[in-house]
XYZ file of C-alpha atoms in Angstrom:
595
model
C -148.765 36.876 -103.438
C -145.433 35.033 -103.934
C -145.453 35.905 -107.650
C -146.099 39.560 -106.799
C -143.186 39.637 -104.318
C -140.907 38.056 -106.881
C -141.878 40.661 -109.466
C -141.253 43.469 -106.972
C -137.773 42.089 -106.169
C -136.930 41.755 -109.865
C -138.160 45.291 -110.475
C -135.999 46.641 -107.635
C -132.942 44.835 -108.954
C -133.638 46.192 -112.447
C -133.991 49.723 -111.085
C -130.703 49.451 -109.130
C -128.822 48.174 -112.176
C -130.519 50.732 -114.430
C -129.660 53.575 -112.004
C -126.004 52.451 -111.815
C -125.810 52.214 -115.599
C -127.382 55.679 -115.887
C -124.800 57.072 -113.445
C -121.939 55.566 -115.455
C -123.412 56.944 -118.692
C -123.859 60.384 -117.160
C -120.224 60.456 -115.979
C -118.937 59.397 -119.400
C -121.222 61.951 -121.115
C -120.050 64.740 -118.800
C -116.360 64.000 -119.369
C -116.777 63.633 -123.120
C -118.779 66.833 -123.419
C -116.219 69.003 -121.595
C -112.748 68.586 -123.124
C -110.657 71.679 -122.104
C -107.799 70.856 -119.708
C -108.735 73.283 -116.936
C -109.657 73.112 -113.250
C -113.298 72.332 -114.057
C -112.344 69.160 -115.966
C -109.857 68.252 -113.212
C -112.644 68.465 -110.635
C -114.937 66.337 -112.828
C -112.191 63.698 -113.140
C -111.615 63.644 -109.357
C -115.344 63.144 -108.755
C -115.530 60.408 -111.415
C -112.533 58.635 -109.883
C -114.144 58.769 -106.447
C -117.295 57.152 -107.869
C -115.378 54.198 -109.384
C -112.831 53.672 -106.565
C -114.514 50.578 -105.103
C -116.325 49.189 -108.127
C -113.623 49.638 -110.813
C -110.289 50.791 -109.313
C -108.380 50.598 -112.609
C -110.842 52.978 -114.251
C -110.688 55.220 -111.170
C -106.875 55.294 -111.432
C -107.057 56.327 -115.092
C -109.366 59.256 -114.266
C -107.348 60.479 -111.271
C -104.028 60.437 -113.154
C -105.487 62.751 -115.797
C -107.097 64.979 -113.148
C -103.832 65.203 -111.158
C -101.823 66.106 -114.259
C -104.221 68.972 -115.084
C -104.253 70.283 -111.482
C -100.446 70.393 -111.310
C -100.178 71.988 -114.762
C -102.636 74.737 -113.740
C -100.896 75.139 -110.348
C -104.234 74.425 -108.634
C -102.864 73.420 -105.222
C -106.177 72.581 -103.588
C -107.120 70.384 -106.563
C -103.679 68.748 -106.489
C -104.157 67.894 -102.804
C -107.638 66.480 -103.496
C -106.353 64.399 -106.422
C -103.385 63.021 -104.448
C -105.689 62.026 -101.587
C -108.039 60.282 -104.033
C -105.128 58.473 -105.702
C -103.886 57.304 -102.300
C -107.374 55.989 -101.503
C -107.402 53.958 -104.740
C -104.032 52.362 -103.962
C -105.190 51.658 -100.408
C -108.249 49.888 -101.807
C -105.895 47.824 -104.001
C -103.804 46.913 -100.852
C -100.717 48.822 -102.103
C -99.952 50.594 -98.823
C -96.588 52.014 -99.853
C -97.941 53.891 -102.884
C -100.970 54.931 -100.830
C -98.757 56.456 -98.123
C -96.610 58.320 -100.672
C -99.713 60.012 -102.103
C -101.254 60.736 -98.683
C -98.038 62.419 -97.433
C -97.719 64.572 -100.548
C -101.414 65.484 -100.267
C -101.006 66.410 -96.575
C -98.177 68.821 -97.367
C -100.276 70.479 -100.089
C -103.466 70.607 -97.956
C -101.621 72.362 -95.125
C -100.232 74.920 -97.592
C -103.740 75.900 -98.714
C -105.195 75.534 -95.180
C -107.812 72.973 -96.208
C -108.695 71.731 -92.717
C -111.319 69.233 -93.817
C -108.914 67.522 -96.201
C -106.117 67.671 -93.614
C -108.368 65.869 -91.142
C -109.195 63.209 -93.732
C -105.506 62.715 -94.533
C -104.593 62.226 -90.863
C -107.234 59.492 -90.805
C -105.791 57.867 -93.939
C -102.244 57.930 -92.560
C -103.543 56.364 -89.338
C -105.001 53.566 -91.493
C -101.520 52.874 -92.871
C -100.087 52.691 -89.340
C -102.853 50.255 -88.410
C -101.977 48.056 -91.406
C -98.321 48.132 -90.301
C -99.458 46.877 -86.857
C -98.169 50.057 -85.188
C -101.387 50.308 -83.191
C -100.236 52.946 -80.692
C -99.532 55.469 -83.468
C -102.710 54.450 -85.261
C -104.829 55.088 -82.150
C -103.043 58.393 -81.540
C -103.926 59.614 -85.051
C -107.490 58.241 -84.942
C -108.151 59.964 -81.605
C -106.721 63.185 -83.017
C -109.183 62.891 -85.920
C -112.029 62.161 -83.488
C -111.302 65.222 -81.342
C -110.980 67.597 -84.306
C -114.093 66.261 -86.049
C -116.088 66.543 -82.801
C -115.019 70.198 -82.419
C -116.043 70.902 -86.017
C -119.254 68.844 -85.648
C -118.124 66.773 -88.632
C -120.278 63.634 -88.380
C -118.661 61.847 -91.340
C -115.192 61.962 -89.843
C -116.533 61.096 -86.403
C -118.000 57.932 -87.953
C -114.670 57.097 -89.565
C -112.761 57.691 -86.341
C -115.173 55.599 -84.201
C -115.102 52.776 -86.767
C -111.315 52.775 -87.135
C -110.705 52.870 -83.386
C -113.084 49.909 -83.139
C -111.030 48.080 -85.778
C -107.814 48.593 -83.791
C -109.388 47.245 -80.593
C -110.891 44.325 -82.537
C -107.545 43.407 -84.075
C -105.829 43.575 -80.668
C -108.560 41.224 -79.324
C -110.247 43.808 -77.101
C -113.519 42.810 -78.742
C -116.062 44.182 -76.259
C -114.334 47.562 -76.381
C -114.344 47.458 -80.191
C -118.101 46.755 -80.309
C -118.722 49.887 -78.204
C -116.970 52.038 -80.802
C -118.655 50.244 -83.719
C -122.075 50.930 -82.177
C -121.223 54.650 -81.833
C -120.155 54.765 -85.474
C -123.252 52.829 -86.598
C -125.589 55.160 -84.732
C -124.187 58.232 -86.518
C -124.088 56.464 -89.920
C -127.737 55.447 -89.623
C -128.685 58.993 -88.596
C -127.041 60.247 -91.807
C -128.586 57.375 -93.816
C -125.097 56.655 -95.219
C -125.399 53.090 -96.564
C -121.702 52.772 -97.406
C -120.640 53.457 -93.825
C -123.427 51.261 -92.429
C -122.282 48.328 -94.620
C -118.616 48.766 -93.664
C -119.345 49.036 -89.922
C -121.688 46.036 -89.937
C -119.001 44.021 -91.774
C -116.515 44.964 -89.035
C -118.990 43.893 -86.348
C -119.189 40.507 -88.088
C -115.417 40.130 -87.697
C -115.552 41.163 -84.031
C -118.195 38.514 -83.260
C -116.126 35.951 -85.184
C -113.182 36.746 -82.907
C -115.529 36.164 -79.933
C -116.449 32.802 -81.538
C -120.066 33.970 -81.595
C -120.648 32.539 -85.076
C -124.399 33.061 -85.108
C -124.065 36.842 -84.743
C -121.032 36.853 -87.018
C -123.017 35.268 -89.883
C -125.891 37.650 -89.218
C -123.766 40.792 -89.576
C -121.701 39.494 -92.521
C -124.903 38.615 -94.406
C -126.337 42.079 -93.787
C -123.060 43.700 -94.931
C -123.163 41.597 -98.106
C -126.724 42.651 -98.853
C -125.961 46.348 -98.366
C -122.699 46.244 -100.369
C -124.489 44.663 -103.326
C -127.211 47.323 -103.146
C -124.621 50.124 -103.449
C -122.302 48.136 -105.803
C -119.339 48.321 -103.404
C -117.158 45.448 -104.600
C -114.596 45.946 -101.840
C -117.053 45.306 -98.991
C -118.819 42.619 -101.055
C -115.570 40.643 -101.523
C -114.650 40.824 -97.827
C -118.161 39.883 -96.706
C -118.298 36.877 -99.073
C -114.886 35.623 -97.953
C -115.769 36.177 -94.305
C -118.972 34.170 -94.643
C -116.976 31.343 -96.227
C -114.473 31.350 -93.344
C -117.179 31.247 -90.681
C -118.906 28.335 -92.433
C -115.552 26.493 -92.499
C -115.287 27.001 -88.735
C -118.750 25.423 -88.432
C -117.774 22.551 -90.786
C -120.437 23.604 -93.314
C -118.119 23.209 -96.305
C -120.718 23.342 -99.091
C -121.867 26.757 -97.922
C -118.242 27.852 -97.503
C -117.397 26.814 -101.086
C -120.406 28.668 -102.497
C -119.406 31.976 -100.894
C -115.687 31.542 -101.657
C -116.376 31.007 -105.378
C -118.450 34.194 -105.488
C -115.787 36.101 -103.553
C -113.096 34.957 -105.988
C -114.992 36.359 -108.975
C -115.543 39.730 -107.275
C -111.918 39.918 -106.034
C -110.531 39.252 -109.519
C -112.720 41.972 -110.992
C -111.206 44.584 -108.640
C -107.624 43.171 -108.701
C -107.672 42.589 -104.923
C -104.882 40.005 -104.492
C -105.368 39.634 -100.732
C -109.060 38.764 -101.082
C -108.293 36.286 -103.898
C -105.852 34.524 -101.567
C -108.563 34.313 -98.871
C -110.991 32.797 -101.393
C -108.508 30.097 -102.483
C -107.781 29.261 -98.837
C -111.460 28.570 -98.151
C -111.773 26.566 -101.405
C -108.741 24.469 -100.460
C -110.426 23.460 -97.186
C -113.760 22.797 -98.894
C -112.225 20.601 -101.642
C -110.169 18.711 -99.056
C -113.355 17.965 -97.110
C -114.916 16.672 -100.359
C -111.829 14.444 -100.801
C -111.232 16.177 -104.135
C -107.497 16.262 -103.491
C -106.482 17.376 -106.978
C -108.578 20.548 -106.823
C -107.639 21.010 -103.168
C -103.944 20.988 -104.089
C -104.544 23.430 -106.955
C -106.445 25.790 -104.624
C -103.693 25.533 -102.017
C -101.011 26.419 -104.571
C -103.019 29.440 -105.723
C -103.471 30.505 -102.093
C -99.731 30.195 -101.357
C -98.759 32.092 -104.531
C -101.124 34.992 -103.822
C -100.442 34.941 -100.080
C -96.694 35.184 -100.715
C -97.341 38.152 -102.986
C -99.216 39.939 -100.188
C -96.664 38.833 -97.591
C -93.876 40.197 -99.766
C -95.608 43.575 -99.786
C -95.991 43.400 -96.011
C -92.303 42.558 -95.599
C -91.365 45.507 -97.793
C -93.562 47.695 -95.621
C -91.810 46.421 -92.492
C -88.350 47.008 -93.985
C -89.229 50.562 -94.992
C -91.135 51.341 -91.804
C -88.186 53.110 -90.193
C -87.510 55.075 -93.357
C -91.171 56.150 -93.611
C -91.079 57.271 -89.979
C -87.918 59.206 -90.760
C -89.710 60.958 -93.627
C -92.669 61.835 -91.383
C -90.367 63.175 -88.659
C -88.406 65.080 -91.276
C -91.562 66.749 -92.586
C -92.604 67.726 -89.067
C -89.107 69.022 -88.349
C -89.015 71.062 -91.565
C -92.451 72.560 -90.889
C -91.449 73.512 -87.347
C -88.121 74.821 -88.595
C -89.849 77.124 -91.069
C -92.010 78.627 -88.303
C -88.993 79.069 -86.045
C -86.971 80.571 -88.892
C -89.579 83.261 -89.573
C -89.713 84.095 -85.883
C -85.957 84.158 -85.444
C -85.421 86.395 -88.484
C -87.487 89.050 -86.706
C -85.352 88.715 -83.588
C -81.558 88.499 -83.512
C -78.680 86.897 -85.383
C -77.904 84.957 -82.211
C -81.332 83.345 -82.413
C -80.671 82.360 -86.030
C -77.359 80.784 -85.018
C -79.066 78.840 -82.238
C -81.717 77.599 -84.648
C -79.103 76.455 -87.175
C -77.242 74.605 -84.451
C -80.442 72.916 -83.281
C -81.332 72.010 -86.845
C -77.891 70.478 -87.367
C -78.257 68.390 -84.199
C -81.723 67.169 -85.224
C -80.420 66.303 -88.698
C -77.494 64.402 -87.205
C -79.776 62.449 -84.842
C -82.121 61.527 -87.694
C -79.178 60.455 -89.830
C -77.706 58.416 -86.951
C -81.028 56.663 -86.321
C -81.323 55.647 -89.967
C -77.669 54.561 -90.092
C -78.090 52.431 -86.945
C -81.188 50.784 -88.430
C -79.262 49.936 -91.611
C -76.390 48.492 -89.560
C -78.759 46.286 -87.552
C -80.316 45.001 -90.770
C -76.896 44.272 -92.329
C -75.704 42.521 -89.150
C -78.777 40.267 -89.126
C -78.227 39.335 -92.779
C -74.536 38.546 -92.150
C -75.400 36.347 -89.139
C -77.920 34.405 -91.213
C -75.371 33.822 -93.986
C -72.735 32.742 -91.421
C -75.153 30.244 -89.892
C -75.987 28.765 -93.308
C -72.272 28.508 -94.173
C -71.447 26.843 -90.843
C -74.284 24.336 -91.300
C -73.004 23.478 -94.788
C -69.495 22.975 -93.399
C -70.807 20.611 -90.725
C -72.672 18.576 -93.361
C -69.436 18.401 -95.345
C -67.627 17.078 -92.234
C -70.355 14.550 -91.626
C -70.087 12.829 -95.013
C -66.331 11.898 -94.893
C -66.743 10.782 -91.275
C -69.639 8.513 -92.251
C -67.770 7.087 -95.262
C -64.623 6.543 -93.161
C -66.542 4.440 -90.622
C -68.190 2.462 -93.430
C -64.768 1.720 -94.976
C -63.591 0.459 -91.595
C -66.555 -1.914 -91.580
C -65.692 -3.158 -95.078
C -62.037 -3.624 -94.096
C -63.033 -5.695 -91.073
C -65.376 -7.769 -93.204
C -62.854 -8.448 -95.996
C -60.390 -9.827 -93.451
C -62.820 -12.523 -92.327
C -65.148 -13.328 -95.240
C -65.122 -14.783 -98.732
C -64.981 -12.926 -102.051
C -68.659 -13.374 -102.973
C -69.802 -11.808 -99.725
C -67.202 -9.073 -100.140
C -68.684 -8.206 -103.577
C -72.136 -7.995 -102.036
C -70.763 -5.767 -99.294
C -69.029 -3.458 -101.773
C -72.155 -3.210 -103.966
C -74.200 -2.027 -101.000
C -71.451 0.361 -99.968
C -71.305 1.763 -103.527
C -75.052 2.474 -103.477
C -74.738 4.051 -100.041
C -71.820 6.279 -101.067
C -73.588 7.450 -104.223
C -76.693 8.408 -102.221
C -74.586 10.277 -99.661
C -72.835 12.298 -102.373
C -76.123 13.095 -104.113
C -77.543 14.534 -100.869
C -74.347 16.221 -99.647
C -75.411 19.740 -100.698
C -79.013 19.468 -99.549
C -80.222 21.072 -96.314
C -83.315 18.857 -96.102
C -84.329 15.671 -97.921
C -87.586 13.658 -97.901
C -87.904 11.368 -94.891
C -88.392 8.345 -97.178
C -84.966 8.930 -98.822
C -83.232 9.311 -95.474
C -84.793 6.095 -94.143
C -83.587 4.242 -97.267
C -80.048 5.455 -96.536
C -80.307 4.263 -92.930
C -81.640 0.855 -94.012
C -78.705 0.422 -96.398
C -76.217 1.424 -93.708
C -77.708 -1.012 -91.164
C -77.685 -3.828 -93.739
C -73.960 -3.236 -94.371
C -73.240 -3.320 -90.650
C -75.386 -6.438 -90.306
C -73.177 -8.190 -92.891
C -70.101 -7.185 -90.895
C -71.648 -8.578 -87.719
C -72.570 -11.834 -89.508
C -76.268 -11.040 -89.445
C -76.505 -10.822 -85.665
C -78.098 -7.370 -86.149
C -81.766 -6.752 -87.093
C -83.826 -3.583 -87.266
C -87.427 -2.326 -87.295
C -88.821 0.999 -88.496
C -92.073 2.238 -86.969
C -93.743 5.289 -88.553
C -96.835 7.061 -87.245
C -99.762 6.308 -89.560
C -100.514 10.028 -89.918
C -97.027 10.796 -91.244
C -96.491 11.484 -94.964
C -92.867 10.428 -95.394
C -92.724 11.734 -98.967
C -93.857 15.216 -97.925
C -91.953 15.356 -94.607
C -88.360 16.678 -94.748
C -85.391 15.910 -92.484
C -81.712 16.982 -92.426
C -79.765 14.209 -94.224
C -78.138 11.541 -92.001
C -79.160 13.303 -88.751
C -79.971 9.905 -87.149
C -76.997 7.924 -88.508
C -74.493 8.775 -85.694
C -76.909 7.444 -83.069
C -77.484 4.215 -85.039
C -73.705 3.902 -85.446
C -73.275 4.431 -81.697
C -75.848 1.723 -80.958
C -74.079 -0.760 -83.268
C -70.460 -0.140 -82.294
C -70.867 0.457 -78.547
C -74.029 -1.446 -77.719
C -74.801 -4.388 -80.006
C -71.372 -5.427 -81.390
C -70.138 -6.109 -77.838
C -73.072 -8.429 -77.052
C -72.755 -12.163 -77.296
C -76.265 -12.669 -78.643
C -78.253 -10.900 -81.406
C -79.141 -7.218 -81.238
C -82.069 -5.155 -82.518
C -82.414 -1.480 -83.424
C -85.813 0.222 -83.439
C -86.336 3.496 -85.351
C -89.570 5.398 -84.516
C -90.860 8.448 -86.409
C -93.806 10.627 -85.292
C -94.880 14.276 -85.076
C -96.270 16.458 -82.291
C -96.797 20.214 -81.838
C -95.149 21.121 -85.182
C -92.109 19.002 -84.268
C -90.698 15.890 -85.928
C -89.876 13.308 -83.218
C -87.275 10.665 -84.158
C -86.159 7.920 -81.787
C -83.358 5.356 -82.074
C -83.575 2.503 -79.542
C -81.350 -0.584 -79.121
C -81.177 -3.602 -76.812
C -77.399 -3.448 -76.484
C -75.236 -3.109 -73.406
C -76.291 0.502 -72.798
C -74.113 3.176 -71.264
C -73.806 1.312 -67.964
C -72.555 -1.767 -69.812
C -69.612 0.141 -71.279
C -68.327 1.478 -67.960
C -64.864 0.021 -68.518
C -64.467 1.884 -71.770
C -62.111 4.818 -71.069
C -63.860 6.886 -73.761
C -67.392 6.318 -72.473
C -67.881 9.982 -71.535
C -66.755 11.241 -74.927
C -69.347 11.504 -77.643
C -68.341 10.191 -81.062
C -67.375 12.749 -83.685
C -70.670 12.090 -85.472
C -72.746 12.867 -82.373
C -70.735 16.036 -81.694
C -71.331 17.226 -85.257
C -75.023 16.351 -84.955
C -75.320 18.455 -81.795
C -73.704 21.376 -83.611
C -76.028 20.911 -86.611
C -79.044 20.947 -84.302
C -77.817 24.144 -82.557
C -77.586 25.938 -85.909
C -80.998 24.654 -87.083
C -82.463 25.956 -83.799
C -80.902 29.376 -84.428
C -82.028 29.627 -88.063
C -85.562 28.320 -87.452
C -85.912 29.978 -84.008
C -86.985 26.664 -82.432
C -85.843 24.479 -79.534
C -84.894 21.138 -81.036
C -83.433 18.714 -78.493
C -81.517 15.419 -78.132
C -82.373 13.254 -75.104
C -80.552 10.076 -74.026
C -82.733 7.670 -72.046
C -81.095 4.701 -70.289
C -83.070 1.460 -70.430
C -82.798 -1.677 -68.363
C -81.193 -3.204 -71.443
C -79.909 -0.794 -74.040
C -80.281 2.910 -74.792
C -82.981 5.137 -76.357
C -82.173 8.458 -78.032
C -85.001 10.912 -78.876
C -84.377 13.795 -81.277
C -86.857 16.674 -81.680
C -86.631 18.704 -84.920
C -88.799 21.447 -86.465
C -91.446 19.889 -88.721
C -90.593 20.829 -92.339
C -92.910 19.974 -95.235
C -92.450 20.138 -98.995
C -95.843 21.877 -99.348
């Protein structure tokens, strides 16, 4: 019985592959047998492109470009609209939303000219998809609901399925999961009635994501697995790649890393075959986590670098979409305004010259308002860029102030030491100072340096001051065991003014020896640095007339921290804590890593 089942499965797989191969051969034969560049060949090319959109997008793009060229040459407007819509769908599949939107908008204009209501409905749905990708969910829902209402009036089940599914996606992404499942179930019911396997696979895949967001991993795996099975049956590489990646991610959440790696490796192969950069990035992310769990750090690092490279590529596209969002909205509004203007113009021509004058005035006002909105958006963008550059320049200037101030104080220490010590010790002092100065100059232009380098600078500085104080000064550095000081970054010399303050105002005035403790840890994406001494403390310096004035170094450090907070949009802080003997200063900075 088992052998028989195995043979049946192999036979089914053979028949699926044979049928797909036959379909490809029949398409190639049809195109090769009919060469004339007329509307019939254009239609054949559009249909062929539609067939290969999800399994071989590059081949689909080749077919649609030829079909579009023929349709435009023959002035076949309906065919041009169909070809532009198909081309937009290919780019959308390839995650190139900007090119997709350009083609959808051009197709919409053409479809309205020829009064192709079915295509117009489909294009409104596609444009809504773009809005959803841009996270403009209100406009996306508005367009999806418009599609749903029109398709319900026309009893168009296919577009009802699309609308229900897409509305479910919006609610799922905005974490209204129970509401999203209601719409997915409506879409699934209609898709199953039509026996449309593509829609069933896509909807089931979306249900898997919804259950993942509910942290119901059992149901999530169930639906993702079913979506994978169906997508492979119909050779839909797009759904197959997403389902494979999604299974890998859920297994990572359940700490089943071997299973996660297996699905991620398969997803990577499929994603590469269809040039889907976003899905490749997802695959490398899962592989990075799986290799790290295996303690295969070399492959984990390689996977992480691939993930970052591909993720940045996708992020760059998303940023471009955000920057052009206002301009795209302007183009949409402009098209609506022009269409309305044409209707009004025809009506006003039949009426009076006064009506025409009123229309022209209204048109001028609308044009001015649209121009003003775009101009204001450009000004806001330019202002933000200028502020960022000013902040960077100010931070650089403060670092430049910090270095001479630090060197000046060190020279004072050397001067004091030379007045009271012998030549051999003076040479030792100057050698240390030379090393310290060279390191300061090397780091003077850097915004962030590795924590290890900064701690070496601080050690050298404390050792110089210890020589000046005749070795009555000692120090300890305590670093959290989870910290990677080679990978962790810190603004250069950010702690030095507080160590200087401890030495000059706390320890140097003591009769007995003093100790400085430097503690480094991390918490909640913040780097926590503390400088603690057992000196006289702030209460012990009450007779000092300058006790309420921070040193220049501490003032500059406060200004540096303010600018870092502005650039990084964080809330770094400096806290002074009085001890029974001495002072503790805690500095909170944003946690920066090399990689």
